[in-house]
Amino acid sequence: MQITRQAEYAVRVMLELARLPKGEMLSAREISEKQQIPEVFLKKTIQILARAGLVHTQRGPRGGVQLAKDPTEVTLADILVAVEGPLALNVCLVPGYECVNKPDCKVHRVLARAQKALVSELSCNSLAELAEV
C-alpha cells in the first residue's frame, strides 16, 4: 500500500497552512513555490481539501487558502480520507462492503486488526503537532 502523490501533496499543503498565523492566507502560487508542487496539480488538490471542509479558499487580490479547522483538530487520517476516500487495506474492510466469506475468513480478522492499528497511528498526532506550531 502506498499513498498517492496527491495525498502527499495534500499533507504538505496542510502542514504549510498550519504554520501560518491564524487568519492568514497563502496564494496557490506561494504554496506551489514553497512546496515545489506544480500549480495546476496543486489547485486540484486544494479543491479536494476545500470540498472536505479542511481548507477555505478566497478569490481575488487578497485571496488565497487557509485552514478551515484548527490544526489541533486535524490528523493525517483526516487528510488521507479527504483525498483517498475511506482507508481500507482491502475491499472487504470498506464500510458497507458485504463479503460472503467474512464470517469465516481468518484473513479478514488479521487485516481488520492491521487496519485499525494503521488508522489509530494516523490519528494520534494533530496537524499542529506535526507542523510544530
CSV table of N, CA and C in Angstrom, one decimal:
chain,number,residue,atom,x,y,z
A,1,MET,N,0.8,-1.2,0.0
A,1,MET,CA,0.0,0.0,0.0
A,1,MET,C,0.9,1.2,0.0
A,2,GLN,N,0.5,2.2,-0.8
A,2,GLN,CA,1.3,3.4,-0.9
A,2,GLN,C,0.3,4.6,-1.2
A,3,ILE,N,0.5,5.7,-0.5
A,3,ILE,CA,-0.4,6.8,-0.7
A,3,ILE,C,0.0,7.5,-2.0
A,4,THR,N,-1.0,8.1,-2.6
A,4,THR,CA,-0.7,8.7,-3.9
A,4,THR,C,0.1,10.0,-3.8
A,5,ARG,N,0.6,10.5,-4.9
A,5,ARG,CA,1.3,11.8,-4.9
A,5,ARG,C,0.4,12.9,-4.4
A,6,GLN,N,-0.9,12.8,-4.9
A,6,GLN,CA,-1.9,13.8,-4.5
A,6,GLN,C,-2.1,13.9,-3.0
A,7,ALA,N,-2.1,12.7,-2.3
A,7,ALA,CA,-2.3,12.6,-0.9
A,7,ALA,C,-1.0,13.2,-0.2
A,8,GLU,N,0.1,12.9,-0.8
A,8,GLU,CA,1.4,13.5,-0.2
A,8,GLU,C,1.3,15.1,-0.3
A,9,TYR,N,0.9,15.6,-1.5
A,9,TYR,CA,0.8,17.0,-1.7
A,9,TYR,C,-0.2,17.6,-0.7
A,10,ALA,N,-1.3,16.9,-0.5
A,10,ALA,CA,-2.3,17.4,0.4
A,10,ALA,C,-1.7,17.6,1.8
A,11,VAL,N,-1.0,16.6,2.2
A,11,VAL,CA,-0.4,16.7,3.6
A,11,VAL,C,0.6,17.9,3.6
A,12,ARG,N,1.4,18.0,2.6
A,12,ARG,CA,2.4,19.1,2.6
A,12,ARG,C,1.7,20.5,2.6
A,13,VAL,N,0.6,20.6,1.8
A,13,VAL,CA,-0.2,21.8,1.8
A,13,VAL,C,-0.7,22.1,3.2
A,14,MET,N,-1.3,21.1,3.8
A,14,MET,CA,-1.9,21.3,5.1
A,14,MET,C,-0.9,21.7,6.2
A,15,LEU,N,0.3,21.1,6.1
A,15,LEU,CA,1.4,21.5,7.0
A,15,LEU,C,1.8,22.9,6.8
A,16,GLU,N,1.9,23.3,5.5
A,16,GLU,CA,2.3,24.7,5.2
A,16,GLU,C,1.3,25.7,5.8
A,17,LEU,N,0.0,25.4,5.6
A,17,LEU,CA,-1.0,26.2,6.1
A,17,LEU,C,-1.1,26.2,7.7
A,18,ALA,N,-0.8,25.1,8.3
A,18,ALA,CA,-0.8,25.0,9.7
A,18,ALA,C,0.3,25.9,10.4
A,19,ARG,N,1.3,26.2,9.6
A,19,ARG,CA,2.4,27.1,10.2
A,19,ARG,C,2.1,28.6,10.1
A,20,LEU,N,1.0,28.9,9.4
A,20,LEU,CA,0.6,30.3,9.3
A,20,LEU,C,-0.1,30.8,10.5
A,21,PRO,N,0.1,32.1,10.9
A,21,PRO,CA,-0.7,32.7,12.0
A,21,PRO,C,-2.2,32.6,11.6
A,22,LYS,N,-3.0,32.4,12.6
A,22,LYS,CA,-4.4,32.2,12.4
A,22,LYS,C,-5.0,33.3,11.6
A,23,GLY,N,-5.8,33.0,10.6
A,23,GLY,CA,-6.5,34.0,9.8
A,23,GLY,C,-5.7,34.4,8.5
A,24,GLU,N,-4.4,34.1,8.5
A,24,GLU,CA,-3.6,34.4,7.3
A,24,GLU,C,-3.9,33.4,6.2
A,25,MET,N,-3.7,33.9,4.9
A,25,MET,CA,-3.9,33.1,3.8
A,25,MET,C,-2.6,33.0,2.9
A,26,LEU,N,-2.4,32.0,2.2
A,26,LEU,CA,-1.4,31.9,1.2
A,26,LEU,C,-2.0,31.7,-0.2
A,27,SER,N,-1.4,32.2,-1.2
A,27,SER,CA,-1.9,32.0,-2.5
A,27,SER,C,-1.4,30.6,-3.0
A,28,ALA,N,-2.1,30.1,-4.0
A,28,ALA,CA,-1.7,28.8,-4.5
A,28,ALA,C,-0.3,29.0,-5.1
A,29,ARG,N,0.0,30.1,-5.7
A,29,ARG,CA,1.4,30.3,-6.2
A,29,ARG,C,2.4,30.2,-5.1
A,30,GLU,N,2.2,30.8,-4.0
A,30,GLU,CA,3.1,30.8,-2.9
A,30,GLU,C,3.3,29.4,-2.4
A,31,ILE,N,2.2,28.6,-2.2
A,31,ILE,CA,2.3,27.3,-1.8
A,31,ILE,C,3.1,26.4,-2.8
A,32,SER,N,2.8,26.6,-4.1
A,32,SER,CA,3.4,25.9,-5.1
A,32,SER,C,4.9,26.1,-5.1
A,33,GLU,N,5.4,27.3,-4.9
A,33,GLU,CA,6.8,27.7,-4.9
A,33,GLU,C,7.4,27.1,-3.6
A,34,LYS,N,6.8,27.3,-2.5
A,34,LYS,CA,7.4,26.8,-1.2
A,34,LYS,C,7.5,25.3,-1.1
A,35,GLN,N,6.5,24.6,-1.7
A,35,GLN,CA,6.4,23.1,-1.6
A,35,GLN,C,6.8,22.4,-2.9
A,36,GLN,N,7.2,23.2,-3.9
A,36,GLN,CA,7.6,22.6,-5.2
A,36,GLN,C,6.6,21.6,-5.7
A,37,ILE,N,5.3,22.1,-5.7
A,37,ILE,CA,4.2,21.3,-6.3
A,37,ILE,C,3.7,22.1,-7.5
A,38,PRO,N,3.6,21.4,-8.6
A,38,PRO,CA,3.1,22.0,-9.8
A,38,PRO,C,1.7,22.7,-9.5
A,39,GLU,N,1.6,24.0,-9.9
A,39,GLU,CA,0.5,24.8,-9.6
A,39,GLU,C,-0.9,24.2,-10.1
A,40,VAL,N,-0.9,23.7,-11.3
A,40,VAL,CA,-2.1,23.1,-11.8
A,40,VAL,C,-2.6,21.9,-10.9
A,41,PHE,N,-1.7,21.1,-10.6
A,41,PHE,CA,-2.0,19.9,-9.7
A,41,PHE,C,-2.4,20.4,-8.3
A,42,LEU,N,-1.7,21.4,-7.8
A,42,LEU,CA,-1.9,22.0,-6.5
A,42,LEU,C,-3.4,22.5,-6.4
A,43,LYS,N,-3.8,23.2,-7.4
A,43,LYS,CA,-5.2,23.7,-7.4
A,43,LYS,C,-6.2,22.6,-7.3
A,44,LYS,N,-6.0,21.5,-8.0
A,44,LYS,CA,-6.9,20.4,-7.9
A,44,LYS,C,-6.9,19.8,-6.5
A,45,THR,N,-5.8,19.7,-5.9
A,45,THR,CA,-5.6,19.2,-4.5
A,45,THR,C,-6.3,20.1,-3.5
A,46,ILE,N,-6.2,21.4,-3.7
A,46,ILE,CA,-6.8,22.4,-2.9
A,46,ILE,C,-8.4,22.3,-3.0
A,47,GLN,N,-8.9,22.1,-4.2
A,47,GLN,CA,-10.3,21.9,-4.4
A,47,GLN,C,-10.8,20.7,-3.6
A,48,ILE,N,-10.1,19.6,-3.6
A,48,ILE,CA,-10.4,18.4,-2.8
A,48,ILE,C,-10.5,18.7,-1.3
A,49,LEU,N,-9.4,19.4,-0.9
A,49,LEU,CA,-9.4,19.7,0.6
A,49,LEU,C,-10.5,20.7,0.9
A,50,ALA,N,-10.9,21.6,0.0
A,50,ALA,CA,-12.0,22.5,0.3
A,50,ALA,C,-13.3,21.8,0.4
A,51,ARG,N,-13.5,20.8,-0.6
A,51,ARG,CA,-14.8,20.0,-0.5
A,51,ARG,C,-14.9,19.2,0.7
A,52,ALA,N,-13.8,18.8,1.3
A,52,ALA,CA,-13.8,18.0,2.5
A,52,ALA,C,-13.9,18.9,3.8
A,53,GLY,N,-13.9,20.2,3.6
A,53,GLY,CA,-14.0,21.1,4.7
A,53,GLY,C,-12.8,21.3,5.5
A,54,LEU,N,-11.6,21.0,4.9
A,54,LEU,CA,-10.3,21.2,5.6
A,54,LEU,C,-9.7,22.5,5.3
A,55,VAL,N,-10.0,23.2,4.2
A,55,VAL,CA,-9.5,24.5,3.9
A,55,VAL,C,-10.6,25.4,3.4
A,56,HIS,N,-10.3,26.7,3.5
A,56,HIS,CA,-11.2,27.7,2.9
A,56,HIS,C,-10.4,28.4,1.8
A,57,THR,N,-11.1,28.7,0.7
A,57,THR,CA,-10.4,29.5,-0.3
A,57,THR,C,-11.1,30.8,-0.6
A,58,GLN,N,-10.4,31.7,-1.0
A,58,GLN,CA,-11.0,33.0,-1.3
A,58,GLN,C,-10.3,33.6,-2.6
A,59,ARG,N,-11.1,34.0,-3.5
A,59,ARG,CA,-10.5,34.6,-4.8
A,59,ARG,C,-10.2,36.1,-4.6
A,60,GLY,N,-9.4,36.6,-5.5
A,60,GLY,CA,-9.2,38.0,-5.5
A,60,GLY,C,-7.8,38.3,-5.1
A,61,PRO,N,-7.4,39.6,-5.1
A,61,PRO,CA,-6.1,40.0,-4.8
A,61,PRO,C,-5.7,39.7,-3.4
A,62,ARG,N,-6.6,39.7,-2.5
A,62,ARG,CA,-6.3,39.4,-1.1
A,62,ARG,C,-6.7,37.9,-0.7
A,63,GLY,N,-7.0,37.2,-1.8
A,63,GLY,CA,-7.4,35.8,-1.6
A,63,GLY,C,-6.3,34.8,-1.3
A,64,GLY,N,-6.7,33.6,-1.3
A,64,GLY,CA,-5.7,32.5,-1.0
A,64,GLY,C,-6.4,31.4,-0.4
A,65,VAL,N,-5.6,30.6,0.4
A,65,VAL,CA,-6.0,29.4,1.0
A,65,VAL,C,-5.7,29.5,2.5
A,66,GLN,N,-6.6,29.0,3.4
A,66,GLN,CA,-6.3,28.9,4.8
A,66,GLN,C,-7.0,27.7,5.3
A,67,LEU,N,-6.5,27.3,6.5
A,67,LEU,CA,-7.2,26.1,7.2
A,67,LEU,C,-8.6,26.5,7.5
A,68,ALA,N,-9.5,25.5,7.4
A,68,ALA,CA,-10.9,25.7,7.8
A,68,ALA,C,-11.1,25.3,9.2
A,69,LYS,N,-10.2,24.5,9.8
A,69,LYS,CA,-10.3,24.0,11.1
A,69,LYS,C,-9.0,24.3,11.9
A,70,ASP,N,-9.1,24.3,13.2
A,70,ASP,CA,-7.9,24.5,14.0
A,70,ASP,C,-7.0,23.3,13.7
A,71,PRO,N,-5.7,23.6,13.6
A,71,PRO,CA,-4.7,22.5,13.3
A,71,PRO,C,-4.7,21.4,14.4
A,72,THR,N,-5.2,21.7,15.6
A,72,THR,CA,-5.2,20.7,16.6
A,72,THR,C,-6.3,19.7,16.4
A,73,GLU,N,-7.2,20.0,15.5
A,73,GLU,CA,-8.4,19.1,15.3
A,73,GLU,C,-8.3,18.3,14.0
A,74,VAL,N,-7.1,18.4,13.3
A,74,VAL,CA,-6.9,17.7,12.0
A,74,VAL,C,-5.8,16.7,12.2
A,75,THR,N,-6.0,15.5,11.6
A,75,THR,CA,-4.9,14.5,11.7
A,75,THR,C,-4.6,14.0,10.3
A,76,LEU,N,-3.5,13.3,10.2
A,76,LEU,CA,-3.1,12.7,8.9
A,76,LEU,C,-4.3,11.9,8.3
A,77,ALA,N,-4.9,11.1,9.2
A,77,ALA,CA,-6.0,10.3,8.7
A,77,ALA,C,-7.1,11.1,8.1
A,78,ASP,N,-7.4,12.3,8.6
A,78,ASP,CA,-8.4,13.2,8.1
A,78,ASP,C,-8.0,13.6,6.6
A,79,ILE,N,-6.8,14.0,6.5
A,79,ILE,CA,-6.3,14.4,5.2
A,79,ILE,C,-6.3,13.3,4.2
A,80,LEU,N,-5.8,12.1,4.6
A,80,LEU,CA,-5.8,11.0,3.6
A,80,LEU,C,-7.2,10.6,3.2
A,81,VAL,N,-8.1,10.6,4.2
A,81,VAL,CA,-9.5,10.2,3.8
A,81,VAL,C,-10.1,11.2,2.9
A,82,ALA,N,-9.8,12.5,3.1
A,82,ALA,CA,-10.3,13.5,2.2
A,82,ALA,C,-9.8,13.3,0.8
A,83,VAL,N,-8.6,12.9,0.6
A,83,VAL,CA,-8.0,12.7,-0.8
A,83,VAL,C,-8.3,11.3,-1.3
A,84,GLU,N,-8.1,10.3,-0.5
A,84,GLU,CA,-8.1,8.9,-1.0
A,84,GLU,C,-9.5,8.2,-0.8
A,85,GLY,N,-10.3,8.8,0.1
A,85,GLY,CA,-11.5,8.1,0.4
A,85,GLY,C,-11.3,7.2,1.7
A,86,PRO,N,-12.2,6.3,2.0
A,86,PRO,CA,-12.1,5.5,3.2
A,86,PRO,C,-10.7,4.7,3.2
A,87,LEU,N,-10.1,4.7,4.3
A,87,LEU,CA,-8.8,4.0,4.4
A,87,LEU,C,-9.2,2.5,4.6
A,88,ALA,N,-8.8,1.7,3.6
A,88,ALA,CA,-9.0,0.3,3.7
A,88,ALA,C,-7.9,-0.5,3.1
A,89,LEU,N,-7.4,-1.5,3.8
A,89,LEU,CA,-6.3,-2.3,3.3
A,89,LEU,C,-6.8,-3.3,2.3
A,90,ASN,N,-8.1,-3.6,2.3
A,90,ASN,CA,-8.6,-4.5,1.3
A,90,ASN,C,-10.1,-4.1,1.2
A,91,VAL,N,-10.7,-4.4,0.0
A,91,VAL,CA,-12.1,-4.0,-0.3
A,91,VAL,C,-13.0,-4.6,0.8
A,92,CYS,N,-12.7,-5.7,1.4
A,92,CYS,CA,-13.6,-6.3,2.4
A,92,CYS,C,-13.7,-5.5,3.7
A,93,LEU,N,-12.8,-4.5,3.8
A,93,LEU,CA,-12.8,-3.6,5.0
A,93,LEU,C,-13.4,-2.3,4.8
A,94,VAL,N,-13.9,-2.0,3.6
A,94,VAL,CA,-14.6,-0.8,3.2
A,94,VAL,C,-16.0,-0.8,3.9
A,95,PRO,N,-16.3,0.2,4.6
A,95,PRO,CA,-17.6,0.2,5.3
A,95,PRO,C,-18.8,-0.1,4.3
A,96,GLY,N,-19.7,-1.0,4.6
A,96,GLY,CA,-20.8,-1.3,3.7
A,96,GLY,C,-20.5,-2.4,2.8
A,97,TYR,N,-19.3,-2.8,2.6
A,97,TYR,CA,-19.0,-3.9,1.7
A,97,TYR,C,-19.4,-5.2,2.3
A,98,GLU,N,-20.1,-6.0,1.6
A,98,GLU,CA,-20.6,-7.3,2.0
A,98,GLU,C,-19.8,-8.4,1.3
A,99,CYS,N,-19.1,-9.2,2.1
A,99,CYS,CA,-18.3,-10.3,1.6
A,99,CYS,C,-18.9,-11.6,2.1
A,100,VAL,N,-19.2,-12.5,1.2
A,100,VAL,CA,-19.8,-13.8,1.6
A,100,VAL,C,-18.8,-14.6,2.5
A,101,ASN,N,-17.6,-14.3,2.4
A,101,ASN,CA,-16.6,-15.1,3.2
A,101,ASN,C,-16.3,-14.5,4.5
A,102,LYS,N,-16.8,-13.3,4.8
A,102,LYS,CA,-16.4,-12.6,6.0
A,102,LYS,C,-16.6,-13.3,7.3
A,103,PRO,N,-17.8,-14.1,7.5
A,103,PRO,CA,-18.0,-14.7,8.8
A,103,PRO,C,-16.9,-15.8,9.1
A,104,ASP,N,-16.3,-16.4,8.1
A,104,ASP,CA,-15.3,-17.5,8.4
A,104,ASP,C,-13.9,-17.1,8.0
A,105,CYS,N,-13.7,-15.9,7.5
A,105,CYS,CA,-12.4,-15.6,7.0
A,105,CYS,C,-11.4,-15.1,8.0
A,106,LYS,N,-10.4,-15.9,8.2
A,106,LYS,CA,-9.4,-15.5,9.2
A,106,LYS,C,-8.5,-14.4,8.7
A,107,VAL,N,-8.3,-14.3,7.4
A,107,VAL,CA,-7.5,-13.2,6.9
A,107,VAL,C,-8.2,-11.9,7.1
A,108,HIS,N,-9.5,-11.8,7.0
A,108,HIS,CA,-10.3,-10.6,7.2
A,108,HIS,C,-10.0,-10.1,8.6
A,109,ARG,N,-10.0,-11.0,9.6
A,109,ARG,CA,-9.7,-10.6,11.0
A,109,ARG,C,-8.4,-10.0,11.2
A,110,VAL,N,-7.4,-10.6,10.5
A,110,VAL,CA,-6.0,-10.1,10.6
A,110,VAL,C,-5.9,-8.7,10.0
A,111,LEU,N,-6.5,-8.6,8.8
A,111,LEU,CA,-6.4,-7.3,8.1
A,111,LEU,C,-7.2,-6.2,8.8
A,112,ALA,N,-8.3,-6.6,9.5
A,112,ALA,CA,-9.1,-5.6,10.2
A,112,ALA,C,-8.3,-5.1,11.4
A,113,ARG,N,-7.5,-6.0,12.1
A,113,ARG,CA,-6.6,-5.5,13.2
A,113,ARG,C,-5.5,-4.6,12.7
A,114,ALA,N,-5.0,-5.0,11.5
A,114,ALA,CA,-3.9,-4.2,10.9
A,114,ALA,C,-4.4,-2.8,10.5
A,115,GLN,N,-5.6,-2.8,9.9
A,115,GLN,CA,-6.2,-1.5,9.5
A,115,GLN,C,-6.5,-0.6,10.7
A,116,LYS,N,-7.0,-1.2,11.8
A,116,LYS,CA,-7.3,-0.5,13.0
A,116,LYS,C,-6.1,0.2,13.6
A,117,ALA,N,-5.0,-0.6,13.5
A,117,ALA,CA,-3.7,-0.1,14.0
A,117,ALA,C,-3.2,1.1,13.1
A,118,LEU,N,-3.3,0.9,11.8
A,118,LEU,CA,-2.9,2.0,10.9
A,118,LEU,C,-3.7,3.2,11.1
A,119,VAL,N,-5.0,3.1,11.2
A,119,VAL,CA,-5.9,4.3,11.4
A,119,VAL,C,-5.6,5.0,12.7
A,120,SER,N,-5.4,4.1,13.7
A,120,SER,CA,-5.0,4.7,15.0
A,120,SER,C,-3.7,5.5,15.0
A,121,GLU,N,-2.7,4.9,14.3
A,121,GLU,CA,-1.4,5.6,14.2
A,121,GLU,C,-1.6,6.9,13.4
A,122,LEU,N,-2.3,6.9,12.3
A,122,LEU,CA,-2.5,8.1,11.5
A,122,LEU,C,-3.4,9.2,12.2
A,123,SER,N,-4.1,8.8,13.3
A,123,SER,CA,-4.9,9.7,14.0
A,123,SER,C,-4.4,10.2,15.3
A,124,CYS,N,-3.2,9.7,15.7
A,124,CYS,CA,-2.7,10.0,17.0
A,124,CYS,C,-2.0,11.4,17.1
A,125,ASN,N,-1.6,12.0,16.0
A,125,ASN,CA,-0.9,13.3,16.1
A,125,ASN,C,-1.8,14.3,15.3
A,126,SER,N,-1.9,15.5,15.9
A,126,SER,CA,-2.6,16.5,15.2
A,126,SER,C,-1.7,17.2,14.2
A,127,LEU,N,-2.3,17.9,13.3
A,127,LEU,CA,-1.6,18.7,12.3
A,127,LEU,C,-0.7,19.7,13.0
A,128,ALA,N,-1.2,20.3,14.1
A,128,ALA,CA,-0.4,21.3,14.9
A,128,ALA,C,0.9,20.6,15.4
A,129,GLU,N,0.8,19.4,15.9
A,129,GLU,CA,1.9,18.7,16.4
A,129,GLU,C,2.9,18.4,15.3
A,130,LEU,N,2.4,18.0,14.2
A,130,LEU,CA,3.3,17.7,13.0
A,130,LEU,C,3.9,18.9,12.4
A,131,ALA,N,3.3,20.0,12.5
A,131,ALA,CA,3.8,21.3,11.9
A,131,ALA,C,4.6,22.0,13.0
A,132,GLU,N,4.6,21.5,14.2
A,132,GLU,CA,5.4,22.2,15.3
A,132,GLU,C,4.9,23.6,15.5
A,133,VAL,N,3.6,23.8,15.5
A,133,VAL,CA,3.0,25.1,15.7
A,133,VAL,C,3.0,25.4,17.2
